[in-house]
Amino acid sequence: MHTVVIVIHLMIVAVMIGAVLLQKSEGGGLGMGGGAGFMSSRGTANLLTRTTAVLAVGFFLTSLFLSWYAGYDRKPSSIISQPGQTQPAGGSPIAPPTSGGILDSLKKADEQQQAPAPSGPQVPRSQ
């Protein structure tokens, strides 16, 4: 389902880009877009404008659907609570753990690897 909607969305985008590029420039912003094209009548301009509007509505609808579908099974979570911790029924906040944090584990790993510090500059050795 998700893949089908993405394919439809991309097809709408490609056709909408083409419809916008086919429209005649009103102000001549880049100095091009004048006169003799195969789509130069007023009726074609209205058709392209309506087509662009319909494609824009389709683009917004597929975008909204994809956004909704991406968050459909998402459950709210908290960055404060950790797995295995529950808040007491009284509603008082839980004190943060005194040990076992990431900094403590990094400190323990550093202490385990304690290599003697060099006494001075060392010459690089070839392998």
mmCIF file of C-alpha atoms in Angstrom:
data_model
loop_
_atom_site.group_PDB
_atom_site.id
_atom_site.type_symbol
_atom_site.label_atom_id
_atom_site.label_comp_id
_atom_site.label_asym_id
_atom_site.label_seq_id
_atom_site.Cartn_x
_atom_site.Cartn_y
_atom_site.Cartn_z
ATOM 1 C CA MET A 1 0.000 0.000 0.000
ATOM 2 C CA HIS A 2 2.775 2.389 0.994
ATOM 3 C CA THR A 3 4.743 1.661 -2.180
ATOM 4 C CA VAL A 4 1.688 2.156 -4.398
ATOM 5 C CA VAL A 5 0.977 5.578 -2.899
ATOM 6 C CA ILE A 6 4.639 6.602 -3.273
ATOM 7 C CA VAL A 7 4.590 5.598 -6.954
ATOM 8 C CA ILE A 8 1.359 7.566 -7.523
ATOM 9 C CA HIS A 9 2.861 10.519 -5.648
ATOM 10 C CA LEU A 10 5.988 10.497 -7.826
ATOM 11 C CA MET A 11 3.922 10.250 -11.015
ATOM 12 C CA ILE A 12 1.844 13.261 -9.908
ATOM 13 C CA VAL A 13 5.049 15.182 -9.185
ATOM 14 C CA ALA A 14 6.539 14.399 -12.609
ATOM 15 C CA VAL A 15 3.357 15.408 -14.484
ATOM 16 C CA MET A 16 2.969 18.551 -12.372
ATOM 17 C CA ILE A 17 6.547 19.624 -13.167
ATOM 18 C CA GLY A 18 5.825 19.120 -16.853
ATOM 19 C CA ALA A 19 2.570 21.097 -16.659
ATOM 20 C CA VAL A 20 4.271 23.982 -14.899
ATOM 21 C CA LEU A 21 7.101 24.053 -17.430
ATOM 22 C CA LEU A 22 4.643 24.088 -20.360
ATOM 23 C CA GLN A 23 2.860 27.185 -19.106
ATOM 24 C CA LYS A 24 3.654 30.490 -20.715
ATOM 25 C CA SER A 25 5.670 32.941 -18.685
ATOM 26 C CA GLU A 26 3.701 36.094 -17.884
ATOM 27 C CA GLY A 27 6.534 38.444 -17.072
ATOM 28 C CA GLY A 28 9.194 37.015 -19.325
ATOM 29 C CA GLY A 29 11.459 36.592 -16.317
ATOM 30 C CA LEU A 30 14.388 35.047 -18.175
ATOM 31 C CA GLY A 31 13.748 36.668 -21.496
ATOM 32 C CA MET A 32 12.216 33.583 -23.026
ATOM 33 C CA GLY A 33 8.751 32.210 -23.272
ATOM 34 C CA GLY A 34 7.285 34.263 -26.006
ATOM 35 C CA GLY A 35 5.054 33.809 -28.911
ATOM 36 C CA ALA A 36 4.972 30.878 -31.226
ATOM 37 C CA GLY A 37 4.627 27.629 -29.406
ATOM 38 C CA PHE A 38 2.301 24.784 -30.113
ATOM 39 C CA MET A 39 0.357 25.856 -26.986
ATOM 40 C CA SER A 40 -0.263 29.517 -27.460
ATOM 41 C CA SER A 41 -4.029 29.923 -27.214
ATOM 42 C CA ARG A 42 -5.924 31.165 -24.203
ATOM 43 C CA GLY A 43 -7.894 27.919 -23.876
ATOM 44 C CA THR A 44 -4.718 25.921 -23.528
ATOM 45 C CA ALA A 45 -3.546 28.259 -20.774
ATOM 46 C CA ASN A 46 -6.772 27.658 -18.874
ATOM 47 C CA LEU A 47 -6.432 23.919 -19.386
ATOM 48 C CA LEU A 48 -2.858 23.952 -18.088
ATOM 49 C CA THR A 49 -3.849 26.097 -15.120
ATOM 50 C CA ARG A 50 -6.691 23.759 -14.197
ATOM 51 C CA THR A 51 -4.483 20.707 -14.715
ATOM 52 C CA THR A 52 -1.825 22.201 -12.452
ATOM 53 C CA ALA A 53 -4.434 22.944 -9.783
ATOM 54 C CA VAL A 54 -5.808 19.385 -9.903
ATOM 55 C CA LEU A 55 -2.303 17.937 -9.747
ATOM 56 C CA ALA A 56 -1.451 20.213 -6.817
ATOM 57 C CA VAL A 57 -4.508 18.958 -4.915
ATOM 58 C CA GLY A 58 -3.465 15.383 -5.669
ATOM 59 C CA PHE A 59 0.064 16.155 -4.497
ATOM 60 C CA PHE A 60 -1.175 17.580 -1.199
ATOM 61 C CA LEU A 61 -3.557 14.675 -0.611
ATOM 62 C CA THR A 62 -0.903 12.032 -1.251
ATOM 63 C CA SER A 63 1.554 13.965 0.919
ATOM 64 C CA LEU A 64 -0.936 14.101 3.777
ATOM 65 C CA PHE A 65 -1.746 10.408 3.382
ATOM 66 C CA LEU A 66 1.932 9.430 3.386
ATOM 67 C CA SER A 67 2.522 11.545 6.486
ATOM 68 C CA TRP A 68 -0.449 10.000 8.273
ATOM 69 C CA TYR A 69 0.505 6.479 7.227
ATOM 70 C CA ALA A 70 4.094 6.921 8.427
ATOM 71 C CA GLY A 71 2.908 7.804 11.933
ATOM 72 C CA TYR A 72 -0.018 5.361 12.100
ATOM 73 C CA ASP A 73 1.577 2.773 14.426
ATOM 74 C CA ARG A 74 3.871 5.198 16.212
ATOM 75 C CA LYS A 75 3.330 5.213 19.944
ATOM 76 C CA PRO A 76 4.264 8.129 22.186
ATOM 77 C CA SER A 77 7.511 7.696 24.048
ATOM 78 C CA SER A 78 9.501 9.650 26.552
ATOM 79 C CA ILE A 79 13.193 10.373 26.448
ATOM 80 C CA ILE A 80 13.241 10.650 30.240
ATOM 81 C CA SER A 81 11.986 7.212 31.207
ATOM 82 C CA GLN A 82 14.315 4.288 30.728
ATOM 83 C CA PRO A 83 13.336 0.675 30.087
ATOM 84 C CA GLY A 84 12.428 -1.101 33.304
ATOM 85 C CA GLN A 85 11.566 2.091 35.152
ATOM 86 C CA THR A 86 8.006 2.861 36.137
ATOM 87 C CA GLN A 87 6.640 5.918 37.861
ATOM 88 C CA PRO A 88 5.064 5.324 41.273
ATOM 89 C CA ALA A 89 1.320 5.798 41.712
ATOM 90 C CA GLY A 90 1.854 8.873 43.913
ATOM 91 C CA GLY A 91 3.084 10.840 40.938
ATOM 92 C CA SER A 92 6.430 11.802 42.469
ATOM 93 C CA PRO A 93 9.272 11.900 39.972
ATOM 94 C CA ILE A 94 11.786 9.084 39.905
ATOM 95 C CA ALA A 95 15.314 9.996 40.934
ATOM 96 C CA PRO A 96 17.875 9.521 38.175
ATOM 97 C CA PRO A 97 20.113 6.490 38.523
ATOM 98 C CA THR A 98 23.294 7.158 40.482
ATOM 99 C CA SER A 99 25.410 4.751 38.459
ATOM 100 C CA GLY A 100 25.175 2.863 35.237
ATOM 101 C CA GLY A 101 24.936 5.897 32.972
ATOM 102 C CA ILE A 102 26.878 6.203 29.749
ATOM 103 C CA LEU A 103 29.581 8.339 31.346
ATOM 104 C CA ASP A 104 30.103 5.813 34.122
ATOM 105 C CA SER A 105 30.404 2.961 31.668
ATOM 106 C CA LEU A 106 32.916 4.928 29.583
ATOM 107 C CA LYS A 107 34.915 5.710 32.708
ATOM 108 C CA LYS A 108 34.982 2.018 33.686
ATOM 109 C CA ALA A 109 36.076 1.027 30.192
ATOM 110 C CA ASP A 110 38.842 3.624 30.321
ATOM 111 C CA GLU A 111 40.004 2.348 33.710
ATOM 112 C CA GLN A 112 40.156 -1.225 32.395
ATOM 113 C CA GLN A 113 42.376 -0.239 29.493
ATOM 114 C CA GLN A 114 44.802 1.766 31.595
ATOM 115 C CA ALA A 115 47.956 1.674 29.554
ATOM 116 C CA PRO A 116 51.016 3.338 30.989
ATOM 117 C CA ALA A 117 51.349 6.848 29.660
ATOM 118 C CA PRO A 118 54.520 7.516 27.691
ATOM 119 C CA SER A 119 57.133 9.487 29.542
ATOM 120 C CA GLY A 120 57.940 11.671 26.574
ATOM 121 C CA PRO A 121 57.630 11.947 22.831
ATOM 122 C CA GLN A 122 57.886 8.604 21.068
ATOM 123 C CA VAL A 123 59.373 7.813 17.701
ATOM 124 C CA PRO A 124 56.884 6.169 15.362
ATOM 125 C CA ARG A 125 57.633 2.530 14.696
ATOM 126 C CA SER A 126 57.235 0.926 11.312
ATOM 127 C CA GLN A 127 55.086 -2.151 11.059
#
